[in-house]
């Protein structure tokens, strides 16, 4: 949902660095892009609809002069994606330029009153009011930092903002509320950004900025202040992500690179065992668990419900973060709310977490170190999947699931002794090899993708632990191939969706050899007899299902069904990826979507 970046460099031009950094932020938004630099001549802006490569080629953005600048990638909220609405935005006289991630909720009223005062607006965005408010306060003799403080008293909503001005060409002033912002420092050079991958090439020394902190970057370095002007001493974290981790490394797309990283990711997440054990033992008494998340993280949460209720018998709910507030009255101090998020910056999830903090215990399972969700929960488990750039969550889903399995296993050990614990731990140990084996089936999956690339509808079904897998397989497909698809609990088909089944419609049946196998087989036969093409994700020794299916992707029979969500999803990720490619699409950057959803 938009990304911002900025830097002040010593004796070198910022534009090429900002071009590269905005490219790294494209996973946050890619409908338009722009860069502003400042030097003794004034503010220079180049921006347009499109991705940075196209816009740089067209406008030679890399050629902008100056050692100080800011950049932006946009995911449109207010105003269509075009040149005028692209950031940076400026004031009436082009003395100020700003970039913004978030939404200014009261922009309508502010705009009307600024227009009455004589300000002329160029764009349809909510953001432009910030530039004009800064202009208004600087017109009254305030410097950029003071003008920003005045502006913050007026604007409502969510924001990460960075601003530059002609009167001080060696300064960037930035701030945040409910949208992410980090600072990077490397010798005499300093950076701000929405996220680490944007500046990973230039520094690993990161400072996480909190709401209502003001960051002033200038030739002297970085100062972080509260809104009264007091200096805040912040810790510098040295992060261990490498630049390669945020590169494609020979793969055509991040999505396939990240799917192929799943065995390594699994090993890394498993190394967090001891940390998870510590978290479980520090939580204290709980009588209810409530998972809260969005999208893929919501599907991981559903697996958590089946595991925890099945193994331990603790009542567990799964709530969509955007709907969470309606359940707040049910929370008690013995409820543990678990927030699952790859980015740690999803606005819906942050909002829900802040509410839950008032009434219950909170734990987050998060990928991005130091992110808002990680910092604002009572306890945090990091999934250690490394940077995930493809908009579709793949390796992060596997790592979220592993963290949930570890959590459930240690909880089971605490409450009910060792039987559930040993079964999960033993199965998880063999997971990287099982995933490796599934990845070797890619050629077969490419052929299935070619066969079904032009259909209009897909259906995914599964029971028990395979129901979330069906939902997640369906989400992956619709997200990156734009084919309509639905994921259902197989038992629900007869209550309505069966009416959709007709000749040739592909139905993906997720059918491990678990306690629900017999009933799932019945459902498979029901859709088959109504003309569906069956694509079965099935155990290698399950010849019955194989003989009933049009296509089969066979998985190792030694996979314990308890870890089927961690394995049966992998072929579905590959299927979605290859259907996307076969349809000539860019799986990394699906239309209308962004990796990190920082608006509600
Ligand atoms: C998954 O492929 C999606 N891109 C999306 O559903 C995502 O999982 C959701 O927006 C939640 O993001 P988070 O895990 O970063 O909070």
mmCIF file of C-alpha atoms in Angstrom, residues 187-360:
data_model
loop_
_atom_site.group_PDB
_atom_site.id
_atom_site.type_symbol
_atom_site.label_atom_id
_atom_site.label_comp_id
_atom_site.label_asym_id
_atom_site.label_seq_id
_atom_site.Cartn_x
_atom_site.Cartn_y
_atom_site.Cartn_z
ATOM 1 C CA UNK A 187 28.609 6.501 8.050
ATOM 2 C CA UNK A 188 27.761 9.996 6.821
ATOM 3 C CA UNK A 189 24.812 8.770 4.769
ATOM 4 C CA UNK A 190 21.298 8.290 6.056
ATOM 5 C CA UNK A 191 18.054 6.815 4.764
ATOM 6 C CA UNK A 192 14.381 6.531 5.578
ATOM 7 C CA UNK A 193 12.086 3.881 4.092
ATOM 8 C CA UNK A 194 8.823 2.016 4.568
ATOM 9 C CA UNK A 195 10.640 -1.284 4.763
ATOM 10 C CA UNK A 196 14.099 -2.836 4.998
ATOM 11 C CA UNK A 197 14.484 -4.317 1.448
ATOM 12 C CA UNK A 198 14.440 -0.782 -0.032
ATOM 13 C CA UNK A 199 17.743 0.134 1.627
ATOM 14 C CA UNK A 200 19.274 -3.271 2.329
ATOM 15 C CA UNK A 201 21.883 -2.712 -0.394
ATOM 16 C CA UNK A 202 23.145 0.405 1.398
ATOM 17 C CA UNK A 203 22.894 -0.371 5.089
ATOM 18 C CA UNK A 204 21.974 -3.019 7.632
ATOM 19 C CA UNK A 205 21.900 -0.554 10.549
ATOM 20 C CA UNK A 206 18.226 0.013 11.163
ATOM 21 C CA UNK A 207 16.266 2.168 13.599
ATOM 22 C CA UNK A 208 12.531 1.445 13.942
ATOM 23 C CA UNK A 209 10.486 4.629 14.227
ATOM 24 C CA UNK A 210 7.406 4.732 16.465
ATOM 25 C CA UNK A 211 4.182 6.693 16.018
ATOM 26 C CA UNK A 212 4.481 10.466 16.515
ATOM 27 C CA UNK A 213 8.265 10.475 16.354
ATOM 28 C CA UNK A 214 9.874 13.083 14.154
ATOM 29 C CA UNK A 215 12.974 12.138 12.168
ATOM 30 C CA UNK A 216 15.332 14.828 10.936
ATOM 31 C CA UNK A 217 17.995 13.719 8.480
ATOM 32 C CA UNK A 218 20.672 16.250 7.578
ATOM 33 C CA UNK A 219 24.407 16.602 7.030
ATOM 34 C CA UNK A 220 25.017 16.079 10.746
ATOM 35 C CA UNK A 221 23.298 12.677 10.692
ATOM 36 C CA UNK A 222 19.960 11.577 12.115
ATOM 37 C CA UNK A 223 18.009 13.076 15.002
ATOM 38 C CA UNK A 224 14.832 11.462 16.321
ATOM 39 C CA UNK A 225 12.620 13.657 18.467
ATOM 40 C CA UNK A 226 9.250 13.629 20.149
ATOM 41 C CA UNK A 227 6.709 16.226 19.112
ATOM 42 C CA UNK A 228 7.911 18.561 21.884
ATOM 43 C CA UNK A 229 11.377 18.576 20.322
ATOM 44 C CA UNK A 230 13.090 16.327 22.919
ATOM 45 C CA UNK A 231 15.734 14.004 21.459
ATOM 46 C CA UNK A 232 14.808 10.306 21.746
ATOM 47 C CA UNK A 233 17.697 7.853 22.079
ATOM 48 C CA UNK A 234 16.876 4.894 19.825
ATOM 49 C CA UNK A 235 18.590 1.545 19.488
ATOM 50 C CA UNK A 236 20.263 0.670 16.185
ATOM 51 C CA UNK A 237 19.488 -2.927 15.178
ATOM 52 C CA UNK A 238 21.966 -4.632 12.861
ATOM 53 C CA UNK A 239 19.813 -6.912 10.761
ATOM 54 C CA UNK A 240 21.160 -10.152 9.353
ATOM 55 C CA UNK A 241 19.239 -10.196 6.057
ATOM 56 C CA UNK A 242 21.602 -10.177 3.089
ATOM 57 C CA UNK A 243 21.094 -8.253 -0.111
ATOM 58 C CA UNK A 244 20.813 -11.544 -2.040
ATOM 59 C CA UNK A 245 17.769 -12.432 0.007
ATOM 60 C CA UNK A 246 15.898 -9.569 -1.623
ATOM 61 C CA UNK A 247 17.152 -10.407 -5.165
ATOM 62 C CA UNK A 248 15.794 -12.897 -7.696
ATOM 63 C CA UNK A 249 19.132 -14.779 -7.861
ATOM 64 C CA UNK A 250 18.578 -16.198 -11.333
ATOM 65 C CA UNK A 251 14.892 -17.036 -10.953
ATOM 66 C CA UNK A 252 12.436 -15.367 -13.338
ATOM 67 C CA UNK A 253 10.175 -14.209 -10.512
ATOM 68 C CA UNK A 254 10.363 -13.781 -6.740
ATOM 69 C CA UNK A 255 7.315 -16.021 -6.339
ATOM 70 C CA UNK A 256 9.066 -19.108 -7.707
ATOM 71 C CA UNK A 257 12.295 -18.238 -5.917
ATOM 72 C CA UNK A 258 10.390 -18.011 -2.659
ATOM 73 C CA UNK A 259 8.538 -21.302 -3.229
ATOM 74 C CA UNK A 260 11.918 -22.942 -3.849
ATOM 75 C CA UNK A 261 13.235 -21.463 -0.610
ATOM 76 C CA UNK A 262 10.617 -23.306 1.444
ATOM 77 C CA UNK A 263 12.869 -26.208 2.548
ATOM 78 C CA UNK A 264 15.466 -23.716 3.836
ATOM 79 C CA UNK A 265 12.788 -21.557 5.383
ATOM 80 C CA UNK A 266 11.407 -24.606 7.162
ATOM 81 C CA UNK A 267 14.837 -25.366 8.649
ATOM 82 C CA UNK A 268 15.258 -21.753 9.789
ATOM 83 C CA UNK A 269 11.841 -21.544 11.404
ATOM 84 C CA UNK A 270 12.433 -24.828 13.204
ATOM 85 C CA UNK A 271 15.543 -23.299 14.802
ATOM 86 C CA UNK A 272 13.183 -21.061 16.804
ATOM 87 C CA UNK A 273 11.996 -24.037 18.915
ATOM 88 C CA UNK A 274 13.596 -22.846 22.109
ATOM 89 C CA UNK A 275 12.211 -19.338 21.679
ATOM 90 C CA UNK A 276 8.720 -20.736 21.131
ATOM 91 C CA UNK A 277 9.052 -22.922 24.219
ATOM 92 C CA UNK A 278 10.027 -19.848 26.268
ATOM 93 C CA UNK A 279 7.042 -17.888 24.951
ATOM 94 C CA UNK A 280 4.640 -20.720 25.772
ATOM 95 C CA UNK A 281 5.963 -21.033 29.314
ATOM 96 C CA UNK A 282 5.710 -17.282 29.910
ATOM 97 C CA UNK A 283 2.099 -16.875 28.819
ATOM 98 C CA UNK A 284 0.431 -18.108 32.018
ATOM 99 C CA UNK A 285 -3.159 -19.315 32.364
ATOM 100 C CA UNK A 286 -5.335 -19.234 29.279
ATOM 101 C CA UNK A 287 -8.804 -20.680 28.720
ATOM 102 C CA UNK A 288 -9.391 -19.507 25.160
ATOM 103 C CA UNK A 289 -7.294 -18.710 22.098
ATOM 104 C CA UNK A 290 -8.361 -16.280 19.455
ATOM 105 C CA UNK A 291 -6.363 -16.093 16.211
ATOM 106 C CA UNK A 292 -6.656 -12.798 14.330
ATOM 107 C CA UNK A 293 -5.313 -12.251 10.813
ATOM 108 C CA UNK A 294 -6.047 -11.458 7.151
ATOM 109 C CA UNK A 295 -5.701 -13.359 3.871
ATOM 110 C CA UNK A 296 -3.103 -16.104 3.848
ATOM 111 C CA UNK A 297 -2.280 -15.456 7.503
ATOM 112 C CA UNK A 298 -5.970 -16.093 8.249
ATOM 113 C CA UNK A 299 -5.694 -19.474 6.540
ATOM 114 C CA UNK A 300 -2.634 -20.322 8.648
ATOM 115 C CA UNK A 301 -4.727 -19.391 11.681
ATOM 116 C CA UNK A 302 -7.479 -21.817 10.629
ATOM 117 C CA UNK A 303 -4.908 -24.618 10.701
ATOM 118 C CA UNK A 304 -4.024 -23.415 14.214
ATOM 119 C CA UNK A 305 -7.634 -23.855 15.337
ATOM 120 C CA UNK A 306 -7.820 -27.462 14.099
ATOM 121 C CA UNK A 307 -4.475 -28.268 15.739
ATOM 122 C CA UNK A 308 -5.085 -26.649 19.113
ATOM 123 C CA UNK A 309 -8.674 -27.818 19.519
ATOM 124 C CA UNK A 310 -7.773 -31.305 18.241
ATOM 125 C CA UNK A 311 -4.621 -31.773 20.301
ATOM 126 C CA UNK A 312 -5.291 -29.801 23.440
ATOM 127 C CA UNK A 313 -9.012 -29.049 23.539
ATOM 128 C CA UNK A 314 -8.631 -25.322 24.254
ATOM 129 C CA UNK A 315 -11.524 -23.426 22.707
ATOM 130 C CA UNK A 316 -10.052 -21.576 19.717
ATOM 131 C CA UNK A 317 -11.607 -18.980 17.436
ATOM 132 C CA UNK A 318 -10.282 -17.519 14.214
ATOM 133 C CA UNK A 319 -11.312 -13.969 13.402
ATOM 134 C CA UNK A 320 -10.686 -11.789 10.396
ATOM 135 C CA UNK A 321 -8.784 -8.760 11.654
ATOM 136 C CA UNK A 322 -11.119 -6.390 9.823
ATOM 137 C CA UNK A 323 -14.102 -7.868 11.734
ATOM 138 C CA UNK A 324 -12.390 -8.287 15.091
ATOM 139 C CA UNK A 325 -13.873 -5.269 16.852
ATOM 140 C CA UNK A 326 -17.322 -6.888 16.830
ATOM 141 C CA UNK A 327 -16.047 -9.659 19.137
ATOM 142 C CA UNK A 328 -14.149 -7.524 21.613
ATOM 143 C CA UNK A 329 -16.752 -7.929 24.366
ATOM 144 C CA UNK A 330 -16.046 -11.671 24.471
ATOM 145 C CA UNK A 331 -12.370 -11.181 25.435
ATOM 146 C CA UNK A 332 -11.144 -11.763 28.997
ATOM 147 C CA UNK A 333 -7.742 -11.574 30.649
ATOM 148 C CA UNK A 334 -7.401 -15.330 30.164
ATOM 149 C CA UNK A 335 -7.957 -15.096 26.427
ATOM 150 C CA UNK A 336 -4.779 -15.284 24.357
ATOM 151 C CA UNK A 337 -5.179 -13.373 21.092
ATOM 152 C CA UNK A 338 -2.636 -14.546 18.520
ATOM 153 C CA UNK A 339 -1.943 -12.146 15.660
ATOM 154 C CA UNK A 340 -0.467 -13.713 12.536
ATOM 155 C CA UNK A 341 1.171 -11.436 9.987
ATOM 156 C CA UNK A 342 3.999 -11.735 7.486
ATOM 157 C CA UNK A 343 4.615 -8.003 7.200
ATOM 158 C CA UNK A 344 3.727 -7.057 10.762
ATOM 159 C CA UNK A 345 2.291 -3.864 9.281
ATOM 160 C CA UNK A 346 -1.193 -4.847 8.070
ATOM 161 C CA UNK A 347 -3.474 -1.987 9.154
ATOM 162 C CA UNK A 348 -6.495 -4.196 9.952
ATOM 163 C CA UNK A 349 -4.361 -6.461 12.137
ATOM 164 C CA UNK A 350 -2.666 -3.550 13.921
ATOM 165 C CA UNK A 351 -6.047 -2.016 14.714
ATOM 166 C CA UNK A 352 -7.290 -5.335 16.117
ATOM 167 C CA UNK A 353 -4.102 -5.822 18.159
ATOM 168 C CA UNK A 354 -4.457 -2.418 19.778
ATOM 169 C CA UNK A 355 -7.999 -3.320 20.829
ATOM 170 C CA UNK A 356 -7.003 -6.760 22.095
ATOM 171 C CA UNK A 357 -4.159 -5.285 24.173
ATOM 172 C CA UNK A 358 -6.805 -3.568 26.318
ATOM 173 C CA UNK A 359 -8.649 -6.761 27.257
ATOM 174 C CA UNK A 360 -6.505 -9.862 26.812
#
